[in-house]
Structures are given as structure tokens and as C-alpha cells.
Amino acid sequence: MATRTLSFVVNRCRVPITLNLLLYIPLLHCQQFIVPFKSPSDCGVGDFFDISSLSCVSCGPNQRQSTTGLSCICNTGYQTLTTDKASITCHQCPTDKPAVTKDGFGCIRCPGNLNDDGTCKCQPGNILVERDNNGNLLDEAKCEMCNGNSSAWSVPNSSGDRCERCQASFINTFCECYPPNVLGGGLCFPPDTLSTNVNPIVNFAQLTFNVQSAWFVKNLYSSTAACLAFSNLTACQALGNMCVMNMHTLSGLSTDACGLFNSVYRSRAASSTHDISYWRANLPWLYYGDEPGLASRVLQSSPVPTGFSFRGTKKNTNIKLIAAVYNVRGEFLRWENVRGNLQLCPETASKQAAAFTFGTAYKESCDLSVAQLLDAHPEPLFYDVYMDLGEEMKKQLLPLPTLVYNQQYNGRFINQENMQGWYLSRRMFLVDTLSGRERSLSVLPKVIRVVSSIKIRFLLVPRTREGQVYPPLMIVTYSDVPITNINTQTVSTTFAVEYEMDQSEARMKTDTALGVLGGVAVIYSLLKTISWKRRIASPLIDLETMLKFFLFYAGDLANVFFTVTVGTGLYWLIFYKAQQFVSVLLPLPAQEEQFVTYIGCAFALKLVQFLHKLVLQVSVDVFLIDWERPRSKASRTLPAAGESKRETSPVSIWRTYFVANEWNEIQTIRKISPTFQIVAVLFFLEVLGFSNLALRDPWPTLQRSSQDYTPSYSLTLRYGLAATLWLCIGLLQVIFFTIFYEHFVEDKIRQFVDLCSISNISVLLLSQRCFGYYIHGRSVHGHADTNMEEMNSNLKREAESLCGQRGLLPNTDVQTFQVSLTSRLRSQYDRIREPLRRNIPSRLMDSSIPNTFEQNVRAYYTMNHFLGSIIDHAHPDMDYIVKDKLMFERVIGMEFLEPSDKSIFYNDEAHSFSDVLFYGNEATLLIFDTLFFCIIDLASQSFILAAVLTYVQQTIFCLIRNILGRKNLVSKTLVDERFLI
């Protein structure tokens, strides 16, 4: 389409003729309304510029262009013969009367020489007299002073400096408009031209009152009559302007401005301009018609025959708009390139020009003083806006349809309804301080009408690969401002350019992805629930089971929403910013509401999952199994008998305290540095300027000049950019810590396992009733309570493989296991642990409750002995086996075998006991932080605020996890909280 010629294209589609205001309109055709561009300077000597059709029209025989270029006059030596319409005919003067009168209507002899224009020439200070007192043409002109008492065919002009023939409409009335003729606007109309019962009312619908306009009182009748009777071009334009000032409002009244215009319009039913049926000869083009569905056919049937491209050899981002400008009297003023002239807000020219760069979402708003508006706009200017299609040799124009939001049709604001009933128009103005003046044009207006919003909307052709768009639509909204105090009153106004594409396909793909992945999430959550039921050894499906399923599903569904939204944001970021020919446009803010809702759902569901995991982590069952046994007996003398007795030395508790402290410290370690994460993200977004990639323009530039216009941010791009950047930096950190830092600097998880072996303490962690993790810390040296020399010797022997390996099974190194316990073992565990549940910290104890402490101590040692004996296979009825998990079991996180007779210890070299720590839930934490950061940013449009609040959130949850985890550790292991540092 982009390579076609720009000739007028018509696709004929038969539709029934409806009863409407335009009674004689021909059958509607689906038209591409393309108008050739012409200006007065383009017209030749033998042509004049028709201000109605905006084209060059040939003058008649013996005629030439006038000095203004807007009409034809007779050649030198030719007199003008009037007709009943706007055209004239010229007749050559005879040789005995070679001169033409000043008015051009007669031939005469001159008393002297002739001017260059063929008229008689008088000496300076003399007035040329061409008619006698009765208005009869003299045989020979005279040069004398004008006689103010002349009658009939001549009257003094308005300045009184010469005599002239009276106005053409008085030609048969002796320069007086006698009844039944009607005098109006300085013209004399026949009695049957038009009823004098016109309605000079201007309807201010927003204020629910009308104003009898002084301008309409003075000009409405005369403009209508002159347009109807004489086809006067400026009168027709002035009548159209008054209809535009009345908001194009069509009502049952046939005597108001728009009713009168349409009366003239119907009388021109047999004529058209540029083959456009809605543009009648000698009239301005105000309407497209009121057929149902016409707006959609005009706006979405035929693309503009030119394409837009963001880069490459065919780069085209310049939107060329041009306007035909008329004054309120209907006079054509000029062709004007549309730049800042339609923008009332004071802004630099470079920023205003950004509105006409394709793809840049432009919006400028401001408040204007009413006093300044009255000074700057004493009379309204009217604009017919066209799109320049850019052909140099044969310039073509495409009219821009205009949707006046305030327009009424039979009392309804029809343009505030759906597109099927829209009533498109053409002409617009910016400020009208004239029609609201009631008694006189010299007084302050009672009300003014100001354009509060101009929006130019471009709609992309679906599936285009050549950057094609449909005809742009101008949406104009006006505000009616009653005048109270002009010095304090202000008016808000906005100028915007929007780019839109049909988002239904993209929305359908997003919803499909959510539906499919949501279904997968249901299955995965069911598997998790089944696994959880097995791990708690409960076959019943009860309320708790349903709640657990919804908690699992919340987390999985959050991941689905997160994946789809991040993918969507990244898609728009890449394909919009990197495209050459325009094929996609960003969603409008209103179209992003559903997308933002999905992000909110992802965050809410992820918060539920995060809190669920937090509750599980701070309620996990922990027990430290001390393998240390007494190594020697001490001798002491009994005081009563005076004899010595050897007793067993107690095992030191410091190793248990030390391991408990280390476990307490690693509860909130992560695979990334949260502080570095925030700083790095802010560095890329704010310092390097990555945030500029989220602006609503097609340019992938990181740095912007303060002198350039800065468009608003796209929430879709902003989210896609922030989430992708956060995830990428987080992933790089995980890779760095996993591959480099933990191998060459410090791995706290493996260090904890090593510490357990050196301390001769194993750790049993039960995250579910019958499922958990076991860290085998039994020392291969048998003892850990020793001096430095023996400790170093033990470590040296171990390094040289002079002793056994640390693994639970002989000749193995596997120290960490996932454990699936039998119900019998768990029941025994609960019976022994019962006193520990009533544990009271030692600092709160006094001598009045010694039995409680002793009971807890006995329970601790009983549990320690019981678990140690279980590990040593000392209970045949509660024995266990060690095996490897199947690959599929590891993938879906569920054990296929249920421990009925024996517990099962699964080899776990991945140290998955970190699942009860922050360390093992880095994916959940990273996604939660990402969503939290993005939600705050979308709400505040501030990356810095989002970063600060994210850091605060991380600190708060880390503090909560530490406090609750510490309390859980104290209550489950009988470790005194005072020794946890």
C-alpha cells in the first residue's frame, strides 16, 4: 500500500439510505478522502483560489486573478456584467469609451489619461466622478470633488472620501432597501430569500444555559441569506463558523446556526467538491454524515497511503499536518503548518515539535489565565486540518476527521457513546471569546469557550509490516467557562498525541498463556499437596488439606503471573524499541490496567507464598544430637567418709551452643547480596539512564537532553525493564556466589556441615511431621572435646585419609540426607519431646520450680539418646534404610515410597536442608523482591523510592525471621537464648 500512487481510491459498498438530516445525500461509498493540496500561490494568472473547495478554479474568458488571488476580475478594458451567482462575465469596452469604471461594471471616456488597470486617472486631490446625481453613467468621466448630496445610484463610501456605486444587492432598489426587501448586514435581500426568524442562540450545554450572542444577532441572518441567495464564499464560511462555535450541535431547530447551515447544505445536494459527497460547492466541509457506522468506515476502512519507519533508509517519523486557517468573518487567511499553533500551553518550539514525531506519546497540560485568553484571542480562528501525504511533485492532502466530544445530536452527547453512533466533523477552533457576548461586542463575554483537550489519535493497521496507519482522528473537547473574575480565573488545557493498536490479539495470547500455565500450576500444586499428605502421614482429605492446596497454588499461580507479565513487558520492550518498520505500538494507559492487575495478583499471591514459607521455617522441629561421650573419670574425696570416689566427667555443652549459634546465623543468609542488588539496579536505571528505555517513544537512547521533550513512561515497559534488570543482576549474583565465591572464598552451608563433624553433633530438622533433613555430624575421631594439639592431629589424620570417612554409611562421604520417617518413630519422638514444649528459659526460672528444669533436662538427654540409638540401628522396630532418590522424585519433589516399616534416608549431596533457610528459597525471595520493587515503582513512578522501601522491607522480614527463628531454636533444642549471639 505504501508504494501505491496517492490517487483517490473508492471502494463502493451498497448501504441503505437512512432518514437523516442530509436528505438528499447519495448512496454512501466507503471512500478514502484524499484532497490535493493547493495554496493561493499555486494558482496561475488565469486561476483563483476557491476558499470553499481549497483548490484553484479557472477564471472565465477575458478574466484574470485579483490581487488577493481569492477571486477573478475582468482584464483591462473589459467591464463586469453581474449574474445571480458568484461568477461574473466580462465584455470589452467600445473604442469610443475605452476606460472601465472603478466598480468594473461600465465603460466610459476619460478626461485625461488612463491608469494601468484601465480606469480613468485624475490629478491628486481630485475624485473621479463617473455617474450623475441619478446614478446614471456619464459619457465622459469628471475629476471633481464627490458631492455628498448625490442620490439613487451612488452613495458616499464609509470613509467619505469618494463616491461609489452602492452595494450590488441594492442594484434594483435605488440604494435603499424598501419593504418587502430585507436589510441585513449591509445587504438587501429579496423577501423570499430567507425567513428573518433566525435563532441567534449559542448553547452552552455544560452550563445548561443559552446566550443570545451579539455576534449571531448581527451576522447570522445576513451570512445565511448571502450564502443562500448569492453563493457568497465568505458568507458561507462565516455561517459555517457560527455552526462550529455552536459545537456543531444539531437539534430540531432549523433556525439556529447549524440548522440554517444544513438548510443551505440541502439546497446544494446536486453539487460536490473533489468528488466528496459531504463537501458541497461553495460551502465549508463541516460534517461527514450521520449514517450509523459511518465513523468506523471512515476511520478503519482504508489505510493512509504512506508508511512510517523508525530507522533505516526509509526512515519516516515526521507527521506533516497542515491547516487551512479562516477568520470568524469567513475570510481565508493562509495555509499553516501545524506545529505549536494548536497548542495553547507555552512551551519551547523544540518540545512542541516532538508532538509530530511518529511513535512519541506526547502530552502537555497547563493552566491558562482567562484574562490572557481574552487579550490574546479577541476573535476565534478556525482550522481545517489535513495530513500532508508527502508527495513533492503532486502534493496530496488527507482530511483529518474531527470528533467534537461536546457535540449534541437531538439533545444527546452522541460522541460520548460508542463509535457506532459517532458524528464526525471537520472544522475546529481553540478559543471563542466572541459568541458569549450578549448585548454588545464591546462588553466582556458572559461565557467563553476554550478547548480543554486536543488529542490526535493514530490507529495502527492490524498485522502491518510497513508501518501503515488508518486516518488520524482529532478528538476535541471544549470547556464552557462563565466569566466571574478574569484576573483570578484559570482554564486547564491539554494537547496530546496518542498511538494505538488493536490489543485484542495480544490480550488473547496473554490470557491463553495464563490459562495454560495456570492449569499446569493446578497439577503441580496437587502433586505438592499429595507429597505433603504423605510427609505428614495423613490419608484424610480435610479442611487443612484444602487450605494447604490453596497455599501451594498461590505460590505456583504467582509464578505463572510473574512469568507471563515479565515476558509480556520484555516483549514490548524489545519489539517496540528495536523495530524498523512500525508493526507494534505500545498499549495505552487505559489498556495497561489489566496488565497492572496481573502484576498486582502476582505480588499478592507471592506474598501469601512468602509468608507461608516464613511460618514453616520458624516452626521447624530442630534437635542437635550430641555424640560426645565421657572420656575419663575424675577423683574427688567425699566429705563424710573421707575416701576418694571416681565419677564420670560431664560432656561440655559449649559445642552444642556453638553449633546452635552457627545455625542461628545462617538462617537468613542468601545466595545474593540484597544491598548490592539494590545499588546495582539503581546504578543501571538512574545513573546509566536505562530508565529512558521505558519512555513512550521509539528511541532506545539512554541519555536525553533536558532541552528535548520527555514523554511519559509506559507502565508495561517500566515493569518489563525493572523486572528484567532485577532478575538479571540477581541471576548474575547467584552464578557468581555459586561458582566463584562459595568455591574460593566462603561457603557457609558446607562450613556448617563441617562444623557439625568437628563438633561431633548431628542435626535433625523436621519440616513436616514425617519428613525432614538430617546432617550427620558424628566425628570420625570419636571425640570432639579435646585440646588444640589433639584437634590438629585429628584433622591432619583426616586430611591424610588415616581414619574413616565422615559419611553415615561406612566408606562414604555423604553427610546430608532427606529423611522420611515412619509414624511409629514420629510418635515416639513427640512423646519424648512433650516436656520440651513446656520449656521455660533459665533466666525466668527460680528455686520454686526446679522440677520443670530437671524434667526438661531429662527429656533432652532422653531425646539425644533415642535419636542416637536410631542412627545406630539400635531399634529394630524403628530402623531405617539409606538409598538414592530417583531423578523424577527429585524433579517433582515427592517420594514415591511411603515409609511403613522402616524410615528412609535419601542421600542428599545438594544440601537441601537449606530449604528451611532463606538460602534454599532464593528464587521465591528474588521474585518477591522483584515484584515488591516493581509494585512500588508503578505506584510512585520513582525507582529511588522503590529501592528504599524494598531495602526496608528486606530488613524488616530478615529481622522477623531472625527473631522468630531464634525463639523456635531455643524452644526446640533447650539452648539458652542468652548464649545465642
Tab-separated table of N, CA and C in Angstrom, residues 187-284:
chain	number	residue	atom	x	y	z
A	187	LEU	N	-26.653	44.357	3.427
A	187	LEU	CA	-27.118	43.815	2.153
A	187	LEU	C	-28.634	43.879	2.098
A	188	CYS	N	-29.148	43.925	0.896
A	188	CYS	CA	-30.593	43.977	0.684
A	188	CYS	C	-31.028	42.688	0.008
A	189	PHE	N	-31.850	41.919	0.718
A	189	PHE	CA	-32.248	40.605	0.227
A	189	PHE	C	-33.705	40.628	-0.214
A	190	PRO	N	-34.000	39.869	-1.269
A	190	PRO	CA	-35.409	39.735	-1.685
A	190	PRO	C	-36.219	39.102	-0.562
A	191	PRO	N	-37.527	39.338	-0.507
A	191	PRO	CA	-38.343	38.878	0.626
A	191	PRO	C	-38.441	37.353	0.727
A	192	ASP	N	-38.270	36.649	-0.395
A	192	ASP	CA	-38.414	35.197	-0.355
A	192	ASP	C	-37.086	34.471	-0.190
A	193	THR	N	-36.030	35.212	0.129
A	193	THR	CA	-34.708	34.569	0.277
A	193	THR	C	-34.650	33.695	1.515
A	194	LEU	N	-34.973	34.252	2.657
A	194	LEU	CA	-34.844	33.536	3.921
A	194	LEU	C	-35.717	34.212	4.951
A	195	SER	N	-36.330	33.404	5.797
A	195	SER	CA	-37.129	33.962	6.876
A	195	SER	C	-36.231	34.709	7.851
A	196	THR	N	-36.723	35.855	8.300
A	196	THR	CA	-35.935	36.643	9.258
A	196	THR	C	-36.025	36.072	10.665
A	197	ASN	N	-36.806	35.040	10.834
A	197	ASN	CA	-36.971	34.438	12.157
A	197	ASN	C	-35.824	33.467	12.435
A	198	VAL	N	-34.609	34.002	12.554
A	198	VAL	CA	-33.445	33.174	12.877
A	198	VAL	C	-33.231	33.188	14.382
A	199	ASN	N	-32.540	32.167	14.854
A	199	ASN	CA	-32.327	31.997	16.295
A	199	ASN	C	-30.855	32.241	16.622
A	200	PRO	N	-30.517	33.426	17.152
A	200	PRO	CA	-29.111	33.749	17.425
A	200	PRO	C	-28.625	33.224	18.777
A	201	ILE	N	-29.079	32.052	19.128
A	201	ILE	CA	-28.755	31.480	20.430
A	201	ILE	C	-27.512	30.598	20.311
A	202	VAL	N	-26.614	30.727	21.286
A	202	VAL	CA	-25.472	29.825	21.423
A	202	VAL	C	-25.720	28.968	22.659
A	203	ASN	N	-25.686	27.673	22.461
A	203	ASN	CA	-25.996	26.734	23.534
A	203	ASN	C	-24.716	26.343	24.279
A	204	PHE	N	-24.666	26.661	25.578
A	204	PHE	CA	-23.555	26.246	26.432
A	204	PHE	C	-24.059	25.098	27.311
A	205	ALA	N	-23.993	23.898	26.740
A	205	ALA	CA	-24.639	22.737	27.355
A	205	ALA	C	-24.031	22.382	28.696
A	206	GLN	N	-22.711	22.595	28.869
A	206	GLN	CA	-22.085	22.250	30.140
A	206	GLN	C	-22.631	23.092	31.280
A	207	LEU	N	-23.018	24.320	30.947
A	207	LEU	CA	-23.537	25.230	31.973
A	207	LEU	C	-25.057	25.248	31.992
A	208	THR	N	-25.666	24.478	31.093
A	208	THR	CA	-27.123	24.346	30.999
A	208	THR	C	-27.830	25.695	30.851
A	209	PHE	N	-27.250	26.600	30.066
A	209	PHE	CA	-27.979	27.820	29.726
A	209	PHE	C	-27.545	28.270	28.338
A	210	ASN	N	-28.341	29.165	27.754
A	210	ASN	CA	-28.077	29.695	26.424
A	210	ASN	C	-27.747	31.179	26.512
A	211	VAL	N	-27.068	31.658	25.499
A	211	VAL	CA	-26.722	33.078	25.404
A	211	VAL	C	-27.166	33.573	24.033
A	212	GLN	N	-27.892	34.687	24.025
A	212	GLN	CA	-28.245	35.317	22.754
A	212	GLN	C	-27.049	36.147	22.318
A	213	SER	N	-26.287	35.590	21.405
A	213	SER	CA	-24.998	36.152	21.029
A	213	SER	C	-25.163	37.414	20.190
A	214	ALA	N	-24.448	38.465	20.572
A	214	ALA	CA	-24.477	39.711	19.799
A	214	ALA	C	-23.885	39.498	18.414
A	215	TRP	N	-22.878	38.629	18.309
A	215	TRP	CA	-22.283	38.347	17.001
A	215	TRP	C	-23.287	37.629	16.099
A	216	PHE	N	-24.015	36.695	16.662
A	216	PHE	CA	-25.001	35.972	15.878
A	216	PHE	C	-26.161	36.881	15.487
A	217	VAL	N	-26.575	37.766	16.399
A	217	VAL	CA	-27.645	38.713	16.087
A	217	VAL	C	-27.261	39.572	14.891
A	218	LYS	N	-26.019	39.972	14.834
A	218	LYS	CA	-25.549	40.877	13.792
A	218	LYS	C	-25.295	40.152	12.469
A	219	ASN	N	-24.836	38.909	12.508
A	219	ASN	CA	-24.313	38.290	11.295
A	219	ASN	C	-25.002	37.004	10.854
A	220	LEU	N	-25.802	36.377	11.720
A	220	LEU	CA	-26.341	35.070	11.353
A	220	LEU	C	-27.276	35.157	10.141
A	221	TYR	N	-28.221	36.096	10.192
A	221	TYR	CA	-29.169	36.197	9.077
A	221	TYR	C	-28.468	36.592	7.783
A	222	SER	N	-27.652	37.641	7.846
A	222	SER	CA	-27.022	38.145	6.630
A	222	SER	C	-26.086	37.107	6.016
A	223	SER	N	-25.316	36.371	6.847
A	223	SER	CA	-24.407	35.358	6.319
A	223	SER	C	-25.186	34.237	5.645
A	224	THR	N	-26.275	33.819	6.283
A	224	THR	CA	-27.084	32.741	5.707
A	224	THR	C	-27.722	33.183	4.402
A	225	ALA	N	-28.319	34.385	4.410
A	225	ALA	CA	-29.008	34.863	3.207
A	225	ALA	C	-28.037	35.094	2.059
A	226	ALA	N	-26.871	35.667	2.369
A	226	ALA	CA	-25.884	35.913	1.311
A	226	ALA	C	-25.346	34.608	0.753
A	227	CYS	N	-25.177	33.620	1.611
A	227	CYS	CA	-24.704	32.306	1.142
A	227	CYS	C	-25.768	31.634	0.293
A	228	LEU	N	-27.022	31.727	0.743
A	228	LEU	CA	-28.110	31.043	0.043
A	228	LEU	C	-28.463	31.740	-1.259
A	229	ALA	N	-28.539	33.093	-1.232
A	229	ALA	CA	-29.024	33.838	-2.405
A	229	ALA	C	-27.916	34.136	-3.402
A	230	PHE	N	-26.712	34.474	-2.890
A	230	PHE	CA	-25.653	34.934	-3.793
A	230	PHE	C	-24.461	33.984	-3.852
A	231	SER	N	-24.507	32.873	-3.085
A	231	SER	CA	-23.363	31.948	-3.006
A	231	SER	C	-22.088	32.682	-2.652
A	232	ASN	N	-22.223	33.681	-1.796
A	232	ASN	CA	-21.055	34.440	-1.362
A	232	ASN	C	-20.140	33.524	-0.542
A	233	LEU	N	-18.888	33.368	-0.983
A	233	LEU	CA	-17.989	32.380	-0.380
A	233	LEU	C	-17.668	32.712	1.072
A	234	THR	N	-17.348	33.975	1.343
A	234	THR	CA	-17.011	34.327	2.726
A	234	THR	C	-18.238	34.240	3.625
A	235	ALA	N	-19.419	34.557	3.081
A	235	ALA	CA	-20.636	34.440	3.883
A	235	ALA	C	-20.907	32.981	4.243
A	236	CYS	N	-20.680	32.078	3.286
A	236	CYS	CA	-20.877	30.654	3.571
A	236	CYS	C	-19.892	30.165	4.627
A	237	GLN	N	-18.653	30.646	4.523
A	237	GLN	CA	-17.654	30.256	5.536
A	237	GLN	C	-18.033	30.830	6.902
A	238	ALA	N	-18.510	32.075	6.925
A	238	ALA	CA	-18.901	32.694	8.198
A	238	ALA	C	-20.072	31.942	8.829
A	239	LEU	N	-21.025	31.499	8.005
A	239	LEU	CA	-22.144	30.714	8.525
A	239	LEU	C	-21.638	29.395	9.110
A	240	GLY	N	-20.748	28.731	8.391
A	240	GLY	CA	-20.171	27.503	8.917
A	240	GLY	C	-19.435	27.735	10.223
A	241	ASN	N	-18.725	28.848	10.333
A	241	ASN	CA	-18.007	29.161	11.573
A	241	ASN	C	-18.972	29.318	12.748
A	242	MET	N	-20.114	29.939	12.504
A	242	MET	CA	-21.082	30.099	13.588
A	242	MET	C	-21.656	28.754	14.028
A	243	CYS	N	-21.805	27.834	13.089
A	243	CYS	CA	-22.233	26.482	13.462
A	243	CYS	C	-21.164	25.796	14.301
A	244	VAL	N	-19.900	26.008	13.915
A	244	VAL	CA	-18.789	25.416	14.693
A	244	VAL	C	-18.751	26.015	16.095
A	245	MET	N	-18.983	27.336	16.207
A	245	MET	CA	-18.998	27.971	17.529
A	245	MET	C	-20.132	27.439	18.388
A	246	ASN	N	-21.172	26.916	17.753
A	246	ASN	CA	-22.296	26.319	18.487
A	246	ASN	C	-22.100	24.819	18.682
A	247	MET	N	-20.833	24.369	18.625
A	247	MET	CA	-20.450	22.978	18.899
A	247	MET	C	-21.037	21.985	17.899
A	248	HIS	N	-21.208	22.425	16.637
A	248	HIS	CA	-21.762	21.559	15.595
A	248	HIS	C	-23.099	20.950	16.025
A	249	THR	N	-23.750	21.582	16.991
A	249	THR	CA	-24.937	20.963	17.596
A	249	THR	C	-26.092	20.944	16.610
A	250	LEU	N	-26.633	19.755	16.409
A	250	LEU	CA	-27.788	19.572	15.539
A	250	LEU	C	-28.990	19.247	16.406
A	251	SER	N	-30.021	20.064	16.277
A	251	SER	CA	-31.223	19.866	17.088
A	251	SER	C	-32.442	19.933	16.177
A	252	GLY	N	-33.590	19.927	16.780
A	252	GLY	CA	-34.817	20.032	15.997
A	252	GLY	C	-35.024	21.416	15.419
A	253	LEU	N	-34.265	22.401	15.888
A	253	LEU	CA	-34.425	23.765	15.407
A	253	LEU	C	-33.781	23.912	14.039
A	254	SER	N	-34.524	24.511	13.110
A	254	SER	CA	-33.971	24.749	11.779
A	254	SER	C	-33.525	26.184	11.611
A	255	THR	N	-33.648	26.993	12.695
A	255	THR	CA	-33.323	28.417	12.591
A	255	THR	C	-32.086	28.798	13.374
A	256	ASP	N	-31.441	27.827	14.045
A	256	ASP	CA	-30.183	28.160	14.692
A	256	ASP	C	-29.065	28.026	13.674
A	257	ALA	N	-27.823	28.268	14.087
A	257	ALA	CA	-26.715	28.348	13.136
A	257	ALA	C	-26.559	27.059	12.345
A	258	CYS	N	-26.540	25.926	13.038
A	258	CYS	CA	-26.343	24.655	12.341
A	258	CYS	C	-27.581	24.267	11.540
A	259	GLY	N	-28.759	24.609	12.035
A	259	GLY	CA	-29.963	24.331	11.265
A	259	GLY	C	-29.981	25.116	9.961
A	260	LEU	N	-29.593	26.392	10.006
A	260	LEU	CA	-29.546	27.208	8.802
A	260	LEU	C	-28.474	26.703	7.847
A	261	PHE	N	-27.317	26.308	8.399
A	261	PHE	CA	-26.259	25.778	7.538
A	261	PHE	C	-26.750	24.543	6.790
A	262	ASN	N	-27.454	23.678	7.486
A	262	ASN	CA	-27.909	22.456	6.842
A	262	ASN	C	-29.024	22.720	5.844
A	263	SER	N	-29.773	23.817	6.046
A	263	SER	CA	-30.749	24.202	5.025
A	263	SER	C	-30.042	24.559	3.727
A	264	VAL	N	-28.979	25.341	3.832
A	264	VAL	CA	-28.188	25.675	2.645
A	264	VAL	C	-27.539	24.420	2.085
A	265	TYR	N	-27.067	23.546	2.991
A	265	TYR	CA	-26.402	22.302	2.590
A	265	TYR	C	-27.333	21.440	1.740
A	266	ARG	N	-28.577	21.337	2.159
A	266	ARG	CA	-29.534	20.524	1.405
A	266	ARG	C	-29.845	21.136	0.041
A	267	SER	N	-29.785	22.449	-0.008
A	267	SER	CA	-30.061	23.108	-1.290
A	267	SER	C	-28.945	22.885	-2.305
A	268	ARG	N	-27.779	22.419	-1.840
A	268	ARG	CA	-26.645	22.155	-2.736
A	268	ARG	C	-26.490	20.656	-2.977
A	269	ALA	N	-27.572	19.894	-2.833
A	269	ALA	CA	-27.486	18.431	-2.883
A	269	ALA	C	-26.923	17.930	-4.204
A	270	ALA	N	-27.107	18.685	-5.281
A	270	ALA	CA	-26.670	18.208	-6.597
A	270	ALA	C	-25.201	18.481	-6.861
A	271	SER	N	-24.501	19.122	-5.925
A	271	SER	CA	-23.113	19.514	-6.179
A	271	SER	C	-22.199	18.878	-5.137
A	272	SER	N	-20.926	18.786	-5.498
A	272	SER	CA	-19.921	18.287	-4.562
A	272	SER	C	-18.574	18.862	-4.932
A	273	THR	N	-17.646	18.775	-3.997
A	273	THR	CA	-16.294	19.279	-4.205
A	273	THR	C	-15.314	18.124	-4.066
A	274	HIS	N	-14.381	18.006	-5.018
A	274	HIS	CA	-13.366	16.937	-5.007
A	274	HIS	C	-14.003	15.547	-4.932
A	275	ASP	N	-15.193	15.408	-5.524
A	275	ASP	CA	-15.912	14.125	-5.518
A	275	ASP	C	-16.214	13.628	-4.117
A	276	ILE	N	-16.236	14.518	-3.150
A	276	ILE	CA	-16.591	14.165	-1.777
A	276	ILE	C	-18.022	14.616	-1.558
A	277	SER	N	-18.909	13.668	-1.367
A	277	SER	CA	-20.328	13.984	-1.322
A	277	SER	C	-20.691	14.856	-0.125
A	278	TYR	N	-19.877	14.830	0.929
A	278	TYR	CA	-20.190	15.627	2.122
A	278	TYR	C	-19.703	17.070	1.991
A	279	TRP	N	-18.965	17.368	0.917
A	279	TRP	CA	-18.385	18.703	0.723
A	279	TRP	C	-19.113	19.348	-0.452
A	280	ARG	N	-20.081	20.206	-0.122
A	280	ARG	CA	-20.902	20.816	-1.158
A	280	ARG	C	-20.230	22.067	-1.712
A	281	ALA	N	-20.565	22.380	-2.964
A	281	ALA	CA	-19.962	23.527	-3.647
A	281	ALA	C	-20.231	24.810	-2.879
A	282	ASN	N	-19.204	25.629	-2.773
A	282	ASN	CA	-19.239	26.956	-2.141
A	282	ASN	C	-19.434	26.908	-0.631
A	283	LEU	N	-19.509	25.714	-0.032
A	283	LEU	CA	-19.721	25.588	1.410
A	283	LEU	C	-18.489	24.986	2.081
A	284	PRO	N	-18.272	25.310	3.336
A	284	PRO	CA	-17.222	24.602	4.080
A	284	PRO	C	-17.659	23.172	4.367
